[in-house]
């Protein structure tokens, strides 16, 4: 949803409370509502918090046209001046090799950071670059940010 907001010029939205615990009397389907900090001490940031930090770099950027070999992944490219960011969501239950065609200026400094629901921790993602394109592996049910230095 955040990528849709960014692609369509939404400049302000609201974040659900940091933590919301409820009971089955109030919310029969579940006990804990998603949060950005853990409910128990030491109240450490959750994967949602890491994702929001990754998305925060969208501010002030210009949306770019981008395409890849994977029609089953969602992506959004944003120009940030000295660098560009590519946000990719893989909702598939399989690991996917994503190859992105890139016509913009690019040095060989391309880095990736990924959050996977399977691994439950953010990690650096190796990115291979070639002439006019780069590729990486998107883990199942993952969110990735690729930074392309110009």
PDB file of C-alpha atoms in Angstrom:
ATOM      1  CA  UNK A   1       0.000   0.000   0.000  1.00  0.00           C
ATOM      2  CA  UNK A   2       2.873   2.406   0.780  1.00  0.00           C
ATOM      3  CA  UNK A   3       4.277   1.947  -2.735  1.00  0.00           C
ATOM      4  CA  UNK A   4       0.857   2.758  -4.197  1.00  0.00           C
ATOM      5  CA  UNK A   5       0.741   5.924  -2.082  1.00  0.00           C
ATOM      6  CA  UNK A   6       4.185   6.983  -3.328  1.00  0.00           C
ATOM      7  CA  UNK A   7       3.448   6.208  -6.979  1.00  0.00           C
ATOM      8  CA  UNK A   8       0.246   8.246  -6.869  1.00  0.00           C
ATOM      9  CA  UNK A   9       1.438  11.357  -5.051  1.00  0.00           C
ATOM     10  CA  UNK A  10      -0.109  10.791  -1.607  1.00  0.00           C
ATOM     11  CA  UNK A  11       1.812  13.162   0.640  1.00  0.00           C
ATOM     12  CA  UNK A  12       0.172  12.503   4.002  1.00  0.00           C
ATOM     13  CA  UNK A  13      -1.264   9.412   5.618  1.00  0.00           C
ATOM     14  CA  UNK A  14      -1.727   8.072   9.145  1.00  0.00           C
ATOM     15  CA  UNK A  15       0.203   5.300  10.866  1.00  0.00           C
ATOM     16  CA  UNK A  16      -1.688   2.893  13.100  1.00  0.00           C
ATOM     17  CA  UNK A  17      -0.739   3.123  16.796  1.00  0.00           C
ATOM     18  CA  UNK A  18       2.691   1.857  17.831  1.00  0.00           C
ATOM     19  CA  UNK A  19       1.154  -0.945  19.825  1.00  0.00           C
ATOM     20  CA  UNK A  20      -2.402  -2.087  20.197  1.00  0.00           C
ATOM     21  CA  UNK A  21      -3.246  -5.111  22.276  1.00  0.00           C
ATOM     22  CA  UNK A  22      -6.830  -6.231  22.397  1.00  0.00           C
ATOM     23  CA  UNK A  23      -8.818  -9.168  23.653  1.00  0.00           C
ATOM     24  CA  UNK A  24     -10.900 -11.760  21.879  1.00  0.00           C
ATOM     25  CA  UNK A  25     -13.995  -9.953  23.229  1.00  0.00           C
ATOM     26  CA  UNK A  26     -13.074  -6.865  21.206  1.00  0.00           C
ATOM     27  CA  UNK A  27     -11.385  -8.489  18.217  1.00  0.00           C
ATOM     28  CA  UNK A  28     -12.399 -12.181  17.964  1.00  0.00           C
ATOM     29  CA  UNK A  29     -10.085 -12.946  15.036  1.00  0.00           C
ATOM     30  CA  UNK A  30      -6.785 -12.141  16.763  1.00  0.00           C
ATOM     31  CA  UNK A  31      -5.181 -11.003  20.007  1.00  0.00           C
ATOM     32  CA  UNK A  32      -2.293  -8.778  18.887  1.00  0.00           C
ATOM     33  CA  UNK A  33      -2.666  -6.099  16.284  1.00  0.00           C
ATOM     34  CA  UNK A  34       0.432  -5.468  14.087  1.00  0.00           C
ATOM     35  CA  UNK A  35       2.798  -3.007  15.713  1.00  0.00           C
ATOM     36  CA  UNK A  36       6.161  -1.354  15.102  1.00  0.00           C
ATOM     37  CA  UNK A  37       7.546  -2.163  18.564  1.00  0.00           C
ATOM     38  CA  UNK A  38       7.390  -5.440  20.483  1.00  0.00           C
ATOM     39  CA  UNK A  39       4.723  -5.657  23.178  1.00  0.00           C
ATOM     40  CA  UNK A  40       7.141  -6.970  25.835  1.00  0.00           C
ATOM     41  CA  UNK A  41      10.370  -5.496  27.219  1.00  0.00           C
ATOM     42  CA  UNK A  42      12.811  -4.455  25.873  1.00  0.00           C
ATOM     43  CA  UNK A  43      10.190  -3.141  23.373  1.00  0.00           C
ATOM     44  CA  UNK A  44      12.501  -3.681  20.403  1.00  0.00           C
ATOM     45  CA  UNK A  45      11.560  -2.549  16.877  1.00  0.00           C
ATOM     46  CA  UNK A  46       9.666  -5.069  14.739  1.00  0.00           C
ATOM     47  CA  UNK A  47      10.069  -5.883  11.056  1.00  0.00           C
ATOM     48  CA  UNK A  48       7.293  -3.363  10.365  1.00  0.00           C
ATOM     49  CA  UNK A  49       9.454  -0.663  11.949  1.00  0.00           C
ATOM     50  CA  UNK A  50      12.416  -1.613   9.738  1.00  0.00           C
ATOM     51  CA  UNK A  51      10.157  -1.499   6.678  1.00  0.00           C
ATOM     52  CA  UNK A  52       8.862   1.973   7.556  1.00  0.00           C
ATOM     53  CA  UNK A  53      12.460   3.184   7.936  1.00  0.00           C
ATOM     54  CA  UNK A  54      13.310   1.774   4.505  1.00  0.00           C
ATOM     55  CA  UNK A  55      10.272   3.470   2.943  1.00  0.00           C
ATOM     56  CA  UNK A  56      10.983   6.819   4.629  1.00  0.00           C
ATOM     57  CA  UNK A  57      13.657   7.525   1.983  1.00  0.00           C
ATOM     58  CA  UNK A  58      10.834   8.028  -0.541  1.00  0.00           C
ATOM     59  CA  UNK A  59      10.221  11.555   0.731  1.00  0.00           C
ATOM     60  CA  UNK A  60      11.153  14.253  -1.748  1.00  0.00           C
ATOM     61  CA  UNK A  61      11.912  11.818  -4.563  1.00  0.00           C
ATOM     62  CA  UNK A  62      10.615  11.681  -8.113  1.00  0.00           C
ATOM     63  CA  UNK A  63       8.926   8.493  -9.304  1.00  0.00           C
ATOM     64  CA  UNK A  64      10.743   6.888 -12.262  1.00  0.00           C
ATOM     65  CA  UNK A  65       9.629   4.400 -14.879  1.00  0.00           C
ATOM     66  CA  UNK A  66      11.116   0.933 -14.301  1.00  0.00           C
ATOM     67  CA  UNK A  67      10.476  -2.591 -15.499  1.00  0.00           C
ATOM     68  CA  UNK A  68      11.722  -6.081 -14.715  1.00  0.00           C
ATOM     69  CA  UNK A  69      11.520  -9.641 -15.979  1.00  0.00           C
ATOM     70  CA  UNK A  70       9.064 -10.535 -13.198  1.00  0.00           C
ATOM     71  CA  UNK A  71       5.482  -9.392 -13.763  1.00  0.00           C
ATOM     72  CA  UNK A  72       4.544 -11.071 -10.465  1.00  0.00           C
ATOM     73  CA  UNK A  73       6.532  -8.635  -8.293  1.00  0.00           C
ATOM     74  CA  UNK A  74       5.516  -5.064  -7.441  1.00  0.00           C
ATOM     75  CA  UNK A  75       8.161  -2.394  -7.932  1.00  0.00           C
ATOM     76  CA  UNK A  76       8.590   1.348  -7.675  1.00  0.00           C
ATOM     77  CA  UNK A  77      11.694   3.369  -8.637  1.00  0.00           C
ATOM     78  CA  UNK A  78      12.393   6.775  -7.107  1.00  0.00           C
ATOM     79  CA  UNK A  79      15.072   9.332  -8.083  1.00  0.00           C
ATOM     80  CA  UNK A  80      16.732  10.908  -5.037  1.00  0.00           C
ATOM     81  CA  UNK A  81      19.282  13.103  -6.852  1.00  0.00           C
ATOM     82  CA  UNK A  82      22.639  11.438  -6.097  1.00  0.00           C
ATOM     83  CA  UNK A  83      21.035   7.999  -6.008  1.00  0.00           C
ATOM     84  CA  UNK A  84      17.906   6.151  -7.051  1.00  0.00           C
ATOM     85  CA  UNK A  85      15.935   3.659  -4.978  1.00  0.00           C
ATOM     86  CA  UNK A  86      14.045   0.658  -6.260  1.00  0.00           C
ATOM     87  CA  UNK A  87      11.404  -0.795  -3.936  1.00  0.00           C
ATOM     88  CA  UNK A  88      10.285  -4.348  -4.697  1.00  0.00           C
ATOM     89  CA  UNK A  89       7.619  -6.525  -3.082  1.00  0.00           C
ATOM     90  CA  UNK A  90       7.609 -10.255  -3.761  1.00  0.00           C
ATOM     91  CA  UNK A  91       4.275 -11.666  -2.537  1.00  0.00           C
ATOM     92  CA  UNK A  92       5.097 -15.031  -4.070  1.00  0.00           C
ATOM     93  CA  UNK A  93       5.839 -18.043  -1.869  1.00  0.00           C
ATOM     94  CA  UNK A  94       8.850 -18.847  -4.053  1.00  0.00           C
ATOM     95  CA  UNK A  95      12.298 -17.267  -4.316  1.00  0.00           C
ATOM     96  CA  UNK A  96      12.489 -15.210  -7.526  1.00  0.00           C
ATOM     97  CA  UNK A  97      15.442 -13.915  -9.530  1.00  0.00           C
ATOM     98  CA  UNK A  98      14.514 -10.341 -10.422  1.00  0.00           C
ATOM     99  CA  UNK A  99      16.291  -8.639 -13.333  1.00  0.00           C
ATOM    100  CA  UNK A 100      15.638  -4.910 -13.662  1.00  0.00           C
ATOM    101  CA  UNK A 101      16.245  -2.956 -16.863  1.00  0.00           C
ATOM    102  CA  UNK A 102      17.881   0.338 -15.922  1.00  0.00           C
ATOM    103  CA  UNK A 103      18.381   3.191 -18.393  1.00  0.00           C
ATOM    104  CA  UNK A 104      19.410   5.807 -15.817  1.00  0.00           C
ATOM    105  CA  UNK A 105      22.910   6.792 -14.805  1.00  0.00           C
ATOM    106  CA  UNK A 106      24.540   4.215 -12.587  1.00  0.00           C
ATOM    107  CA  UNK A 107      27.912   3.522 -10.993  1.00  0.00           C
ATOM    108  CA  UNK A 108      28.852   0.022  -9.932  1.00  0.00           C
ATOM    109  CA  UNK A 109      27.669   0.848  -6.432  1.00  0.00           C
ATOM    110  CA  UNK A 110      24.367  -0.977  -6.182  1.00  0.00           C
ATOM    111  CA  UNK A 111      23.353  -2.259  -2.773  1.00  0.00           C
ATOM    112  CA  UNK A 112      20.281  -4.064  -1.512  1.00  0.00           C
ATOM    113  CA  UNK A 113      18.499  -4.531   1.800  1.00  0.00           C
ATOM    114  CA  UNK A 114      15.701  -7.062   2.210  1.00  0.00           C
ATOM    115  CA  UNK A 115      13.126  -8.155   4.781  1.00  0.00           C
ATOM    116  CA  UNK A 116      11.694 -11.647   4.434  1.00  0.00           C
ATOM    117  CA  UNK A 117       8.825 -13.023   6.503  1.00  0.00           C
ATOM    118  CA  UNK A 118      10.536 -16.419   6.334  1.00  0.00           C
ATOM    119  CA  UNK A 119      13.819 -15.208   7.851  1.00  0.00           C
ATOM    120  CA  UNK A 120      12.175 -12.663  10.218  1.00  0.00           C
ATOM    121  CA  UNK A 121      15.185 -10.313  10.070  1.00  0.00           C
ATOM    122  CA  UNK A 122      16.496  -7.643   7.690  1.00  0.00           C
ATOM    123  CA  UNK A 123      19.607  -8.598   5.714  1.00  0.00           C
ATOM    124  CA  UNK A 124      21.879  -7.256   2.965  1.00  0.00           C
ATOM    125  CA  UNK A 125      21.108  -8.598  -0.500  1.00  0.00           C
ATOM    126  CA  UNK A 126      23.822  -9.218  -3.108  1.00  0.00           C
ATOM    127  CA  UNK A 127      23.085  -7.399  -6.389  1.00  0.00           C
ATOM    128  CA  UNK A 128      24.716  -8.319  -9.713  1.00  0.00           C
ATOM    129  CA  UNK A 129      25.079  -5.487 -12.233  1.00  0.00           C
ATOM    130  CA  UNK A 130      25.501  -5.686 -15.990  1.00  0.00           C
ATOM    131  CA  UNK A 131      25.110  -3.453 -19.033  1.00  0.00           C
ATOM    132  CA  UNK A 132      21.832  -1.572 -18.555  1.00  0.00           C
ATOM    133  CA  UNK A 133      20.457  -3.965 -15.960  1.00  0.00           C
ATOM    134  CA  UNK A 134      20.976  -5.517 -12.554  1.00  0.00           C
ATOM    135  CA  UNK A 135      19.575  -8.565 -10.800  1.00  0.00           C
ATOM    136  CA  UNK A 136      19.149 -10.095  -7.359  1.00  0.00           C
ATOM    137  CA  UNK A 137      17.151 -12.833  -5.652  1.00  0.00           C
ATOM    138  CA  UNK A 138      13.900 -11.838  -3.933  1.00  0.00           C
ATOM    139  CA  UNK A 139      13.157 -14.175  -1.061  1.00  0.00           C
ATOM    140  CA  UNK A 140       9.584 -15.494  -0.643  1.00  0.00           C
ATOM    141  CA  UNK A 141       7.162 -12.896   0.759  1.00  0.00           C
ATOM    142  CA  UNK A 142       9.790 -10.182   0.944  1.00  0.00           C
ATOM    143  CA  UNK A 143      10.287  -6.425   0.745  1.00  0.00           C
ATOM    144  CA  UNK A 144      13.513  -5.153  -0.844  1.00  0.00           C
ATOM    145  CA  UNK A 145      15.148  -1.760  -1.345  1.00  0.00           C
ATOM    146  CA  UNK A 146      17.906  -1.464  -3.953  1.00  0.00           C
ATOM    147  CA  UNK A 147      20.058   1.702  -3.858  1.00  0.00           C
ATOM    148  CA  UNK A 148      21.655   2.706  -7.177  1.00  0.00           C
ATOM    149  CA  UNK A 149      24.417   5.314  -6.816  1.00  0.00           C
ATOM    150  CA  UNK A 150      24.731   7.697  -9.793  1.00  0.00           C
TER     151      UNK A 150
END
